[in-house]
Coordinates of C-alpha atoms in Angstrom, one line a residue:
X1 CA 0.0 0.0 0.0
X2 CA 1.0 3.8 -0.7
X3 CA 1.9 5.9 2.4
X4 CA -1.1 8.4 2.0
X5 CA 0.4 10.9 4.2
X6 CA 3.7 10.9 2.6
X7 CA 2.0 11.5 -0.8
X8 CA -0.1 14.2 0.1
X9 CA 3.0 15.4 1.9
X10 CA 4.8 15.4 -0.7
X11 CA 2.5 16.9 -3.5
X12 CA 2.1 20.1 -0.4
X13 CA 5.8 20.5 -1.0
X14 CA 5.8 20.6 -4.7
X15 CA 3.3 23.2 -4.7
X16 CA 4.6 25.2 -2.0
X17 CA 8.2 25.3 -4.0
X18 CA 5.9 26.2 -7.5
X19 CA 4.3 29.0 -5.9
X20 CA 7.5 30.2 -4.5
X21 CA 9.2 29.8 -7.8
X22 CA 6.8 31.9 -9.8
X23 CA 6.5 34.5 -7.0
X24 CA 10.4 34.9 -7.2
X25 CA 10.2 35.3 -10.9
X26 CA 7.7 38.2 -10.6
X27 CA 10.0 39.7 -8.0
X28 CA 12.5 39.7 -10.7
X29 CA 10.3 41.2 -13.5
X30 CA 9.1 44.0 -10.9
X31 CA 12.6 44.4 -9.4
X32 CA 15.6 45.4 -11.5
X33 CA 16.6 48.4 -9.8
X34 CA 17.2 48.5 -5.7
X35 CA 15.0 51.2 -5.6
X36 CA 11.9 48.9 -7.0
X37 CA 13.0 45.6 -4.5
X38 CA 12.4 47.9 -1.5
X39 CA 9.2 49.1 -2.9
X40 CA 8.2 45.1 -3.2
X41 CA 10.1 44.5 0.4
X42 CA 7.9 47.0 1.6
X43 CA 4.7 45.8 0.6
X44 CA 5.4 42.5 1.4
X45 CA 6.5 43.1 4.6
X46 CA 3.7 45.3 5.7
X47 CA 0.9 42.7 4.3
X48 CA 2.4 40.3 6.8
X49 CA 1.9 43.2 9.6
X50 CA 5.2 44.9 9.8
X51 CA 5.3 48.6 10.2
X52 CA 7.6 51.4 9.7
X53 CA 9.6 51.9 12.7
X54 CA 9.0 55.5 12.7
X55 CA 5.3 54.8 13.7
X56 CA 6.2 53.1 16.6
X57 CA 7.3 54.7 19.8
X58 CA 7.9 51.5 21.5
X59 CA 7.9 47.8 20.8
X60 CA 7.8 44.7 22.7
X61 CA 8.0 41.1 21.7
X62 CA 5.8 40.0 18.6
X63 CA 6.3 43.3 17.2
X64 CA 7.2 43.8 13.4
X65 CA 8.7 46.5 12.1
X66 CA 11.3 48.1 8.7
X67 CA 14.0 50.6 8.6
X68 CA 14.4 51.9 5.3
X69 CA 17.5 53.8 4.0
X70 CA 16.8 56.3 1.2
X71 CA 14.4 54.0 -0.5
X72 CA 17.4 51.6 -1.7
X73 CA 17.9 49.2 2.0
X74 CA 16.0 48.3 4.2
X75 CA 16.2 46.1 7.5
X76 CA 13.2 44.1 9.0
X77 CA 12.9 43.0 12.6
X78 CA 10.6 41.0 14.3
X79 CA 10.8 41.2 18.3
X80 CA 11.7 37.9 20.5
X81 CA 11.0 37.3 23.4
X82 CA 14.7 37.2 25.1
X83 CA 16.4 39.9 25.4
X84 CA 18.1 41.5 22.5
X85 CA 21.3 42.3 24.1
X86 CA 21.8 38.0 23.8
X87 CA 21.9 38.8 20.2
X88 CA 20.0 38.2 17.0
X89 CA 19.8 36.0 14.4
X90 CA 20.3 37.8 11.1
X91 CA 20.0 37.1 7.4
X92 CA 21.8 39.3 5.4
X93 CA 21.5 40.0 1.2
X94 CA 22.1 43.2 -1.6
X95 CA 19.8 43.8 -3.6
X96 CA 21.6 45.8 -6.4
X97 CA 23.2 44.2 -9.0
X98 CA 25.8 44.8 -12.5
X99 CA 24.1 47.3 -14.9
X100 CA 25.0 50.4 -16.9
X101 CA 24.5 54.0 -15.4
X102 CA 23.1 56.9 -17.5
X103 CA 25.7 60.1 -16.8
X104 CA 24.7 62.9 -15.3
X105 CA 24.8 64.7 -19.1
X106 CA 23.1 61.9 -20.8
X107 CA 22.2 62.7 -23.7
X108 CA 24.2 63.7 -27.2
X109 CA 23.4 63.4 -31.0
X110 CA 26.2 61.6 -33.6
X111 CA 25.6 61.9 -37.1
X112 CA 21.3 62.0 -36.4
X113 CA 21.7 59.2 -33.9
X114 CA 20.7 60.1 -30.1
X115 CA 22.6 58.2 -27.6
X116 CA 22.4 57.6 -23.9
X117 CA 25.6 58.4 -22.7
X118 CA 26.2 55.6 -19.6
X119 CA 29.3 54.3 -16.9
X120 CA 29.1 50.6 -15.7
X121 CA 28.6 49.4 -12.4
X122 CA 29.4 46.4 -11.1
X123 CA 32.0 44.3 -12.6
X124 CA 30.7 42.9 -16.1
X125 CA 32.4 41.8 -19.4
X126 CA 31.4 44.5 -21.3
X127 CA 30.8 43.0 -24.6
X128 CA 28.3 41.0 -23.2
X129 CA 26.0 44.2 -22.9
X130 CA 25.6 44.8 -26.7
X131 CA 22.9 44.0 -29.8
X132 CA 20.9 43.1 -26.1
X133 CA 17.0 44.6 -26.0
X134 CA 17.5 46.6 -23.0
X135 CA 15.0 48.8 -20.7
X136 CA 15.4 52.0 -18.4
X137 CA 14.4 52.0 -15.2
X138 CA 14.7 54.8 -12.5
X139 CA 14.2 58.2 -11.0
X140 CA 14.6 62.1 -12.1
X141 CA 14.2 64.2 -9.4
X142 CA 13.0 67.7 -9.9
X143 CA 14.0 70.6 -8.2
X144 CA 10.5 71.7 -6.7
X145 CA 11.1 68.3 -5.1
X146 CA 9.3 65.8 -7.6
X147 CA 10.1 62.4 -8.3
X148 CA 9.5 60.8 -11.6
X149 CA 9.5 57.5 -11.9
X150 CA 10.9 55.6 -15.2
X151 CA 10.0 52.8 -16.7
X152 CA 10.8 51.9 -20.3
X153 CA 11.1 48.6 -22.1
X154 CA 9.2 46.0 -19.8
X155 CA 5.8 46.5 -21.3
X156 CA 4.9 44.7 -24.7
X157 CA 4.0 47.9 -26.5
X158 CA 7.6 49.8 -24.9
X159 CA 10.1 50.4 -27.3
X160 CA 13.4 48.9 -26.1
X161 CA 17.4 50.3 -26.8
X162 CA 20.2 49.0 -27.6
X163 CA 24.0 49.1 -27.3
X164 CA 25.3 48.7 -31.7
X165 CA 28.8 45.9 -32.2
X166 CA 30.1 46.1 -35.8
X167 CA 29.3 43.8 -37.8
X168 CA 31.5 40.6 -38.8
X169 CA 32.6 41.9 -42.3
X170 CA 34.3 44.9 -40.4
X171 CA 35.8 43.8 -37.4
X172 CA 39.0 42.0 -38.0
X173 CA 40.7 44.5 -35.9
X174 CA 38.3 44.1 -33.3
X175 CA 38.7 40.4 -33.4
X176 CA 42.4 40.7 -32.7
X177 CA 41.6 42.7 -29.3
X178 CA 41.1 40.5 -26.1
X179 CA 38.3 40.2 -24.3
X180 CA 38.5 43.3 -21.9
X181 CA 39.2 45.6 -25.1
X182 CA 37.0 44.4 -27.4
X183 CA 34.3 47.3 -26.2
X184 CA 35.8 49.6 -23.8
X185 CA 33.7 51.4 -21.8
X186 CA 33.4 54.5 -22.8
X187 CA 31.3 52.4 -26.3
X188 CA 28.5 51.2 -24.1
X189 CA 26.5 54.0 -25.1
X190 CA 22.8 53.1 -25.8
X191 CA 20.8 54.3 -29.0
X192 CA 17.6 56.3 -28.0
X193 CA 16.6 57.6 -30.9
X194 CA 17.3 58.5 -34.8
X195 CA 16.8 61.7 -36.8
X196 CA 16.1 61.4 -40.3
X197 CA 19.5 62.8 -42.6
X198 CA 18.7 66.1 -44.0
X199 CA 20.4 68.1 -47.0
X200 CA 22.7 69.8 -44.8
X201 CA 23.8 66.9 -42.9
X202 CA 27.7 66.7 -44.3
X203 CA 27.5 70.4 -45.3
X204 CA 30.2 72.9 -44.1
X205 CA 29.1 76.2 -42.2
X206 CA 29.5 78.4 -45.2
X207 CA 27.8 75.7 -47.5
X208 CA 24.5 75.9 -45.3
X209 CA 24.9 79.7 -44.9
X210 CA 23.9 79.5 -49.1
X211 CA 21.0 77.5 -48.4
X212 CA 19.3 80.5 -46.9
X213 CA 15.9 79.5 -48.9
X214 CA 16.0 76.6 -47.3
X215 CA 14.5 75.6 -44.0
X216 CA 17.7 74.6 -42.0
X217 CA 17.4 71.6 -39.0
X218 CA 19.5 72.3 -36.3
X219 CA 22.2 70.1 -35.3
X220 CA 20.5 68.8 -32.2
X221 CA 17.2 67.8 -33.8
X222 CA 17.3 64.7 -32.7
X223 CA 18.1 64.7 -29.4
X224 CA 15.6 67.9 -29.1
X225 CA 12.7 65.4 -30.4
X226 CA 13.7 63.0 -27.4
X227 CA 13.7 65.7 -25.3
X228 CA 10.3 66.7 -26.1
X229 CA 9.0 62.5 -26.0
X230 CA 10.3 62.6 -22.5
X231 CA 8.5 66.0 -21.7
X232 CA 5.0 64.8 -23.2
X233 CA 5.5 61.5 -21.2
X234 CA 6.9 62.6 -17.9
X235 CA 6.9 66.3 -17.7
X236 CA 11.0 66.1 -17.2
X237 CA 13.1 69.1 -19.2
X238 CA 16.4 68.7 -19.9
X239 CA 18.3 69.9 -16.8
X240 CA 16.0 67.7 -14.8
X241 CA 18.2 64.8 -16.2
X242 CA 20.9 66.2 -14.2
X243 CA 19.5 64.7 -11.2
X244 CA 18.2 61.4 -12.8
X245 CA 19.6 58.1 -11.3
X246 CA 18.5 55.9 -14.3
X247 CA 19.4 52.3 -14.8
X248 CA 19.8 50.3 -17.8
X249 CA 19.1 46.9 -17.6
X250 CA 18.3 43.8 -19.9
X251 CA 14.7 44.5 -21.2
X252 CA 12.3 41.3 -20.3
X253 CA 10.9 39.0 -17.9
X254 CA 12.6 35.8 -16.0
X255 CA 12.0 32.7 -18.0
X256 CA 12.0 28.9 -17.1
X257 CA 15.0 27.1 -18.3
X258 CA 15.6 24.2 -20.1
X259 CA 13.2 21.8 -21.2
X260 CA 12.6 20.3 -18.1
X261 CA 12.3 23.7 -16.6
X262 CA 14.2 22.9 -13.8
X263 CA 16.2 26.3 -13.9
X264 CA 15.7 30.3 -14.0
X265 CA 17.1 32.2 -16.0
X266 CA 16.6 35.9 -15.4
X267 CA 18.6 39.3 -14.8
X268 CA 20.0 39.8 -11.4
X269 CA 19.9 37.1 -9.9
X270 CA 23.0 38.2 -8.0
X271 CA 21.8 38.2 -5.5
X272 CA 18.0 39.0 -5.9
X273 CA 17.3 35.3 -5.3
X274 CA 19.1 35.1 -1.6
X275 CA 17.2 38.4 -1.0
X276 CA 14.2 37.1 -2.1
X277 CA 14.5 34.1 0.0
X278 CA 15.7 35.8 2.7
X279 CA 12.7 38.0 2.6
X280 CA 10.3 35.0 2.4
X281 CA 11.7 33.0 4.7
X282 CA 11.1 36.5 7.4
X283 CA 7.7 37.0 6.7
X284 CA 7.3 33.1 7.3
X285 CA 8.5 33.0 10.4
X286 CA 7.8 33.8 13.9
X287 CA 10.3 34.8 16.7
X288 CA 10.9 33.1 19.2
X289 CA 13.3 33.7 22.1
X290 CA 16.0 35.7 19.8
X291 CA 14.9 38.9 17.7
X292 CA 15.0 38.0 13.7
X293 CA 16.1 40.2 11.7
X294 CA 16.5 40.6 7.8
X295 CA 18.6 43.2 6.1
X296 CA 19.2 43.8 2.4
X297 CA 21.9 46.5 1.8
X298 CA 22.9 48.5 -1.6
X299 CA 26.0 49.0 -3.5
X300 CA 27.5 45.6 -2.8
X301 CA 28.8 45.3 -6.2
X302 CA 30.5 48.4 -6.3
X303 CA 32.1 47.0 -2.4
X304 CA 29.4 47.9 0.1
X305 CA 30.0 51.8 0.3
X306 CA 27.9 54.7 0.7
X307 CA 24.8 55.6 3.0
X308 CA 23.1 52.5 1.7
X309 CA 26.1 49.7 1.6
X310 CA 27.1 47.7 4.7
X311 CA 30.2 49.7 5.0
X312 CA 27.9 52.6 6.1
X313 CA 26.8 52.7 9.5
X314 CA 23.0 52.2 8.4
X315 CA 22.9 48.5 9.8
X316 CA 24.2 49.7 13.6
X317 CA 21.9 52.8 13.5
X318 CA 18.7 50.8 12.7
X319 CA 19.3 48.1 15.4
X320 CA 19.9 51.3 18.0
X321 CA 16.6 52.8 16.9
X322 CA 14.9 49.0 17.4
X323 CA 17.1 49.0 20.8
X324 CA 15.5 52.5 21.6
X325 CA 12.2 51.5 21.5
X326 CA 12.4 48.6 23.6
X327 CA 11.1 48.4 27.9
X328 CA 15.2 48.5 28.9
X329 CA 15.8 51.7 26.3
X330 CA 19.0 52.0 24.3
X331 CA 22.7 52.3 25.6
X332 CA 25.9 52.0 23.6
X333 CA 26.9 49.1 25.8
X334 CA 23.5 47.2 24.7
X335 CA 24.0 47.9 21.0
X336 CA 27.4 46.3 20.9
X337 CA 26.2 43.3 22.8
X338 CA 23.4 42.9 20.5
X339 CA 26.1 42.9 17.4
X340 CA 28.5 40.9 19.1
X341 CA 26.2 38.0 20.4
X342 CA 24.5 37.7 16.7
X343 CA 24.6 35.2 13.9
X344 CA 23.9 36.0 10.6
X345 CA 23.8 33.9 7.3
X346 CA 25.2 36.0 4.6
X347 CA 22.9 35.0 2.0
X348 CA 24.7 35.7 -1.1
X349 CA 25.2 33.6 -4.3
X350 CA 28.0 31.2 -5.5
X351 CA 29.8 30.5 -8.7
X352 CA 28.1 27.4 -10.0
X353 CA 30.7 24.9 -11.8
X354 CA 30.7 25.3 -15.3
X355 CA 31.2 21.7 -16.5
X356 CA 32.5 24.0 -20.4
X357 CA 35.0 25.9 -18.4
X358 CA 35.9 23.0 -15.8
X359 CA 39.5 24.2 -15.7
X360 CA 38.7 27.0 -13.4
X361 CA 37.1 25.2 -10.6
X362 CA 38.2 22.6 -8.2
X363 CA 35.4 20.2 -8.7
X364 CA 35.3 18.7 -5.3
X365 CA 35.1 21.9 -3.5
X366 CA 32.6 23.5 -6.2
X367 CA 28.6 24.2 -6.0
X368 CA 26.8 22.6 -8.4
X369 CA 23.4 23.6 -10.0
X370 CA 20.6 21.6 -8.1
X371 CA 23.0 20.6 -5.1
X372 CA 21.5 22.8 -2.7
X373 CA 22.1 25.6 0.0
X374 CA 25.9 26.7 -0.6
X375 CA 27.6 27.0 2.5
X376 CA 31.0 29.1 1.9
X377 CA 33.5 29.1 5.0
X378 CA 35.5 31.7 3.2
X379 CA 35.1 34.2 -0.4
X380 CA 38.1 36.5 -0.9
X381 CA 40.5 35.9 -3.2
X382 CA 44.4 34.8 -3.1
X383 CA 44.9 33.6 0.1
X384 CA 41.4 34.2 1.5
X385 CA 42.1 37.9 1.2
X386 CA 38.8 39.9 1.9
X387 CA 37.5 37.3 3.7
X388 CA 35.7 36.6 6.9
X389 CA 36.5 33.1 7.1
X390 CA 33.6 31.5 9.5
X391 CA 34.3 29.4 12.5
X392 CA 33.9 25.9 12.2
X393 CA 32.1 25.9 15.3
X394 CA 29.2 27.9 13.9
X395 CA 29.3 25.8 10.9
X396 CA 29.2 22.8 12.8
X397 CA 25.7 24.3 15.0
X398 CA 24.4 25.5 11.1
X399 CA 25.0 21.7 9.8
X400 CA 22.9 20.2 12.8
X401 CA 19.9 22.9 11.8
X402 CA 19.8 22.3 8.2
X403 CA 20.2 18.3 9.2
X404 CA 17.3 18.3 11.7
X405 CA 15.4 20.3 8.9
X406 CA 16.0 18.1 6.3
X407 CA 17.8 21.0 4.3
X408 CA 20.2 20.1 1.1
X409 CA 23.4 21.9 1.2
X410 CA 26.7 22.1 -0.5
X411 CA 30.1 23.1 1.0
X412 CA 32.1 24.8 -1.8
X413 CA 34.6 27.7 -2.7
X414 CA 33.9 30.3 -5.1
X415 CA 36.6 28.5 -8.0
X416 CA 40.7 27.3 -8.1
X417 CA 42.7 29.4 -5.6
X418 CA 44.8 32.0 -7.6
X419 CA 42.3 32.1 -10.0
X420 CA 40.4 35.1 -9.4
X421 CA 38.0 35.5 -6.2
X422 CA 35.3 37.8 -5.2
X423 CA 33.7 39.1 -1.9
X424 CA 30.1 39.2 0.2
X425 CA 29.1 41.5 3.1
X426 CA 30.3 38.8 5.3
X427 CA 32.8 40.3 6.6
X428 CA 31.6 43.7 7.2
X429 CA 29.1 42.1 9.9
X430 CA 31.9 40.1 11.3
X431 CA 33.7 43.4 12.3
X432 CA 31.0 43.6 15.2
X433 CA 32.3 40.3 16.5
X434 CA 29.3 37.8 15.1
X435 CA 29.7 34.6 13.5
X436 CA 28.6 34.6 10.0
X437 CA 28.7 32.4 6.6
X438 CA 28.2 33.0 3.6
X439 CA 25.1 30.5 2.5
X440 CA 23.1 31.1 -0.8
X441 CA 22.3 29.8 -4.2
X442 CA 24.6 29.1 -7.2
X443 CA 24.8 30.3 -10.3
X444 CA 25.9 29.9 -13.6
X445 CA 26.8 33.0 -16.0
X446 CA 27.3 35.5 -12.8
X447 CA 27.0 39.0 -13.7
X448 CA 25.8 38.2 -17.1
X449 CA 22.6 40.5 -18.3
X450 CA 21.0 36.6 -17.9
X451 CA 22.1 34.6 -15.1
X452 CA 21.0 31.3 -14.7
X453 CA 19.9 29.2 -11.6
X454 CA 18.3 26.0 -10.4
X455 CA 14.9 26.1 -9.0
X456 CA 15.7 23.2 -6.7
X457 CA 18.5 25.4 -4.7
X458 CA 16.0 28.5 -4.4
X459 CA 13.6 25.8 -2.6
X460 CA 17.0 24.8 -0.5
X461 CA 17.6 28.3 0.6
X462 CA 14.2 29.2 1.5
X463 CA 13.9 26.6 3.3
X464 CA 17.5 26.8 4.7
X465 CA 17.1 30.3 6.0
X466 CA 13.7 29.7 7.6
X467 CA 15.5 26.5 9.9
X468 CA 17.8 29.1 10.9
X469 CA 15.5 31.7 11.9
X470 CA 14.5 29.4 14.5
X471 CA 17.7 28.6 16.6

């Protein structure tokens, strides 16, 4: 006979892990910029009941509540019963990810083309941006203190842009460059719009002064009609760009992958699905005798810095205004022994091997798509440098959680040592004297415009994060 209870158990699972998939992949679509993941953060946190913590003049246990940071981090906290100065337990993620910047002079016409003029961010291979349909998401900010928001390239009727490569018949000069000089930075310009040539396109000065019967365009024409597009649609003028943070990313939604659509593949998924995940697993969960907390910080690409990055002091200050508001009120000595006597997970992703490019791993210390959590004792690079290297105590106390939860999980480095090497917030949290490891998902094609990653270790990590919330 069937186990009855183990089927039905089992068919719960598979549809609590489908609904979490496709809720992750409209997370994605919603939230390219960090700006639009606190906006979701927000309303998912305050549809489970937690409030701003500048609502609240005091809190005791049960109580939920956000600290947001100039709309682009945000911290959530739900009150335990203990007492906080025993310490929390903390999941940590960044929600920005590797993009292109519009300038702060964006705009320029080349012979009747319009272009976008834009810096990177985030480390990328820069050829991998181009002949890509990409969309623009942000902000301009006025100076009577509007904010516009920007959106363009996401909806079906949306125009999209694009970064132009030359073509194969011209580019055997190009071919001969490596891989960092084959578009340099400076050529990731996008195309916003075209002007139609005119007779006195290719003129000189005194050539056009002849043509004085002639109506004359100006040179700018072209980047004067997208001008005037972007004042009928969002009442911005030019010198309102100057205050613009807009962000180009890869225009389209996150798809399933493969024919057995066991994968993802979507932009930003460094790290959008540890913070996704982490976020989940928050709102799912209930404190107990420890205060849970959930933070997801900015700028971690660019290495953590600035009001909204983990190097800033934005993660201290919202745990003194949560220590504030609680019965025994807030005193420096309390805020360091809350910090000090945490644990957080650093929920950040992993290289996934690459069985194509198997040279550049060491296999048996490698995550692999579909194996699970990733647990990383140290990131860094040559000779752990940049590294918080975790105890193997608190790895030890982790392993028997996820083991008691039934949690799949994978010990691994990020590839071969001397190879190259990367770094997580981890060790910016272990400065206040807390454990912490880096535990996320892995993926394949990091920093791509599409990354790619396996639905199975999304599942893991949710599930992963929520067993941890409860020690």
């Amino acid at each position: 006979m069937k186990d009855t209870k183990s089927t039905k158990k089992t068919e719960k699972t598979a549809v609590a892990g489908k609904k979490l998939v496709e809720s992750y992949k409209a997370f994605l679509d919603a939230g390219k910029t960090e700006r639009e993941c606190v906006v979701q953060i927000i309303a998912m946190a305050e549809a489970h009941g937690y409030k701003d913590i500048a609502s609240c003049k005091s809190l005791e246990p049960g109580d939920k509540v956000y600290v947001q940071k100039m709309n682009k981090a945000i911290a959530l906290f739900e009150i335990g019963k203990g007492s906080i100065e025993d310490g929390m337990n903390i999941l940590g993620a960044h929600i920005d990810s590797p993009r292109l910047d519009a300038k702060q002079n964006p705009l320029y016409e080349s012979d009747c083309i319009t272009y976008l003029n834009t810096h990177y961010y985030g480390g990328i291979k820069k050829y991998q941006w181009v002949t890509l349909p990409l969309a623009v998401h942000g902000v301009v900010c006025k100076a009577d203190g509007t904010v516009v928001q920007v959106n363009i390239g996401e909806d079906a009727d949306d125009p999209v842009f694009c970064i132009s490569d030359i073509l194969p018949h011209l580019a055997q000069d190009q071919m001969k460059k490596t891989g960092a000089e084959i578009i340099k930075g400076e050529d990731l310009d996008v195309i916003f719009g075209l002007r139609i040539p005119s007779e006195k396109d290719g003129k000189t000065d005194d050539e056009e002064g002849k043509d004085s019967g002639k109506k004359k365009k100006g040179k700018a024409d072209g980047k004067k009609a997208i001008l005037e597009l972007l004042k009928k649609k969002y009442n911005i003028e030019a010198d309102d760009l100057k205050s613009a943070e807009l962000e180009i990313v890869p225009a389209g939604a996150a798809r399933d992958c493969g024919l057995d659509r066991s994968m993802i593949l979507g932009y930003g998924q460094d790290d959008r699905s540890c913070a996704f995940t982490s976020v989940a697993a928050m709102l799912e969960s209930s404190a107990g005798k420890r205060t849970n907390c959930c933070i997801c910080v900015d700028k971690e690409e660019i290495g953590s810095v600035g009001a909204t990055g983990m190097a800033s002091h934005m993660f201290e200050n919202a745990v003194a205004e949560v220590i504030a508001r609680l019965p025994e009120g807030y005193s420096e000595l309390s805020l360091r022994r809350s910090l000090a006597n945490s644990i957080m997970l650093s929920s950040d992703v992993n290289a996934a091997y690459d069985p194509k490019n198997s040279s550049l791993y060491d296999k048996d210390n490698s995550s692999s798509l579909g194996g699970g959590l990733v647990l990383n004792k140290y990131t860094g690079s040559r000779g752990k440098s940049g590294a918080s290297d975790a105890n193997p105590e608190f790895i030890a106390r982790l392993r028997g959680v996820f083991d008691k939860a039934g949690v799949s999980y994978q010990m691994a480095e990020l590839g071969k040592v001397d190879q190259g090497g990367g770094g997580t917030i981890a060790y910016l949290a272990a400065k206040y004297g807390m454990n912490v490891l880096d535990a996320g998902v892995a993926v394949l094609s990091m920093h791509a415009p599409w990354e790619i990653i396996a639905k199975e270790d999304l599942i893991q990590a949710y599930a992963g994060y929520k067993a941890f919330l409860k020690i």
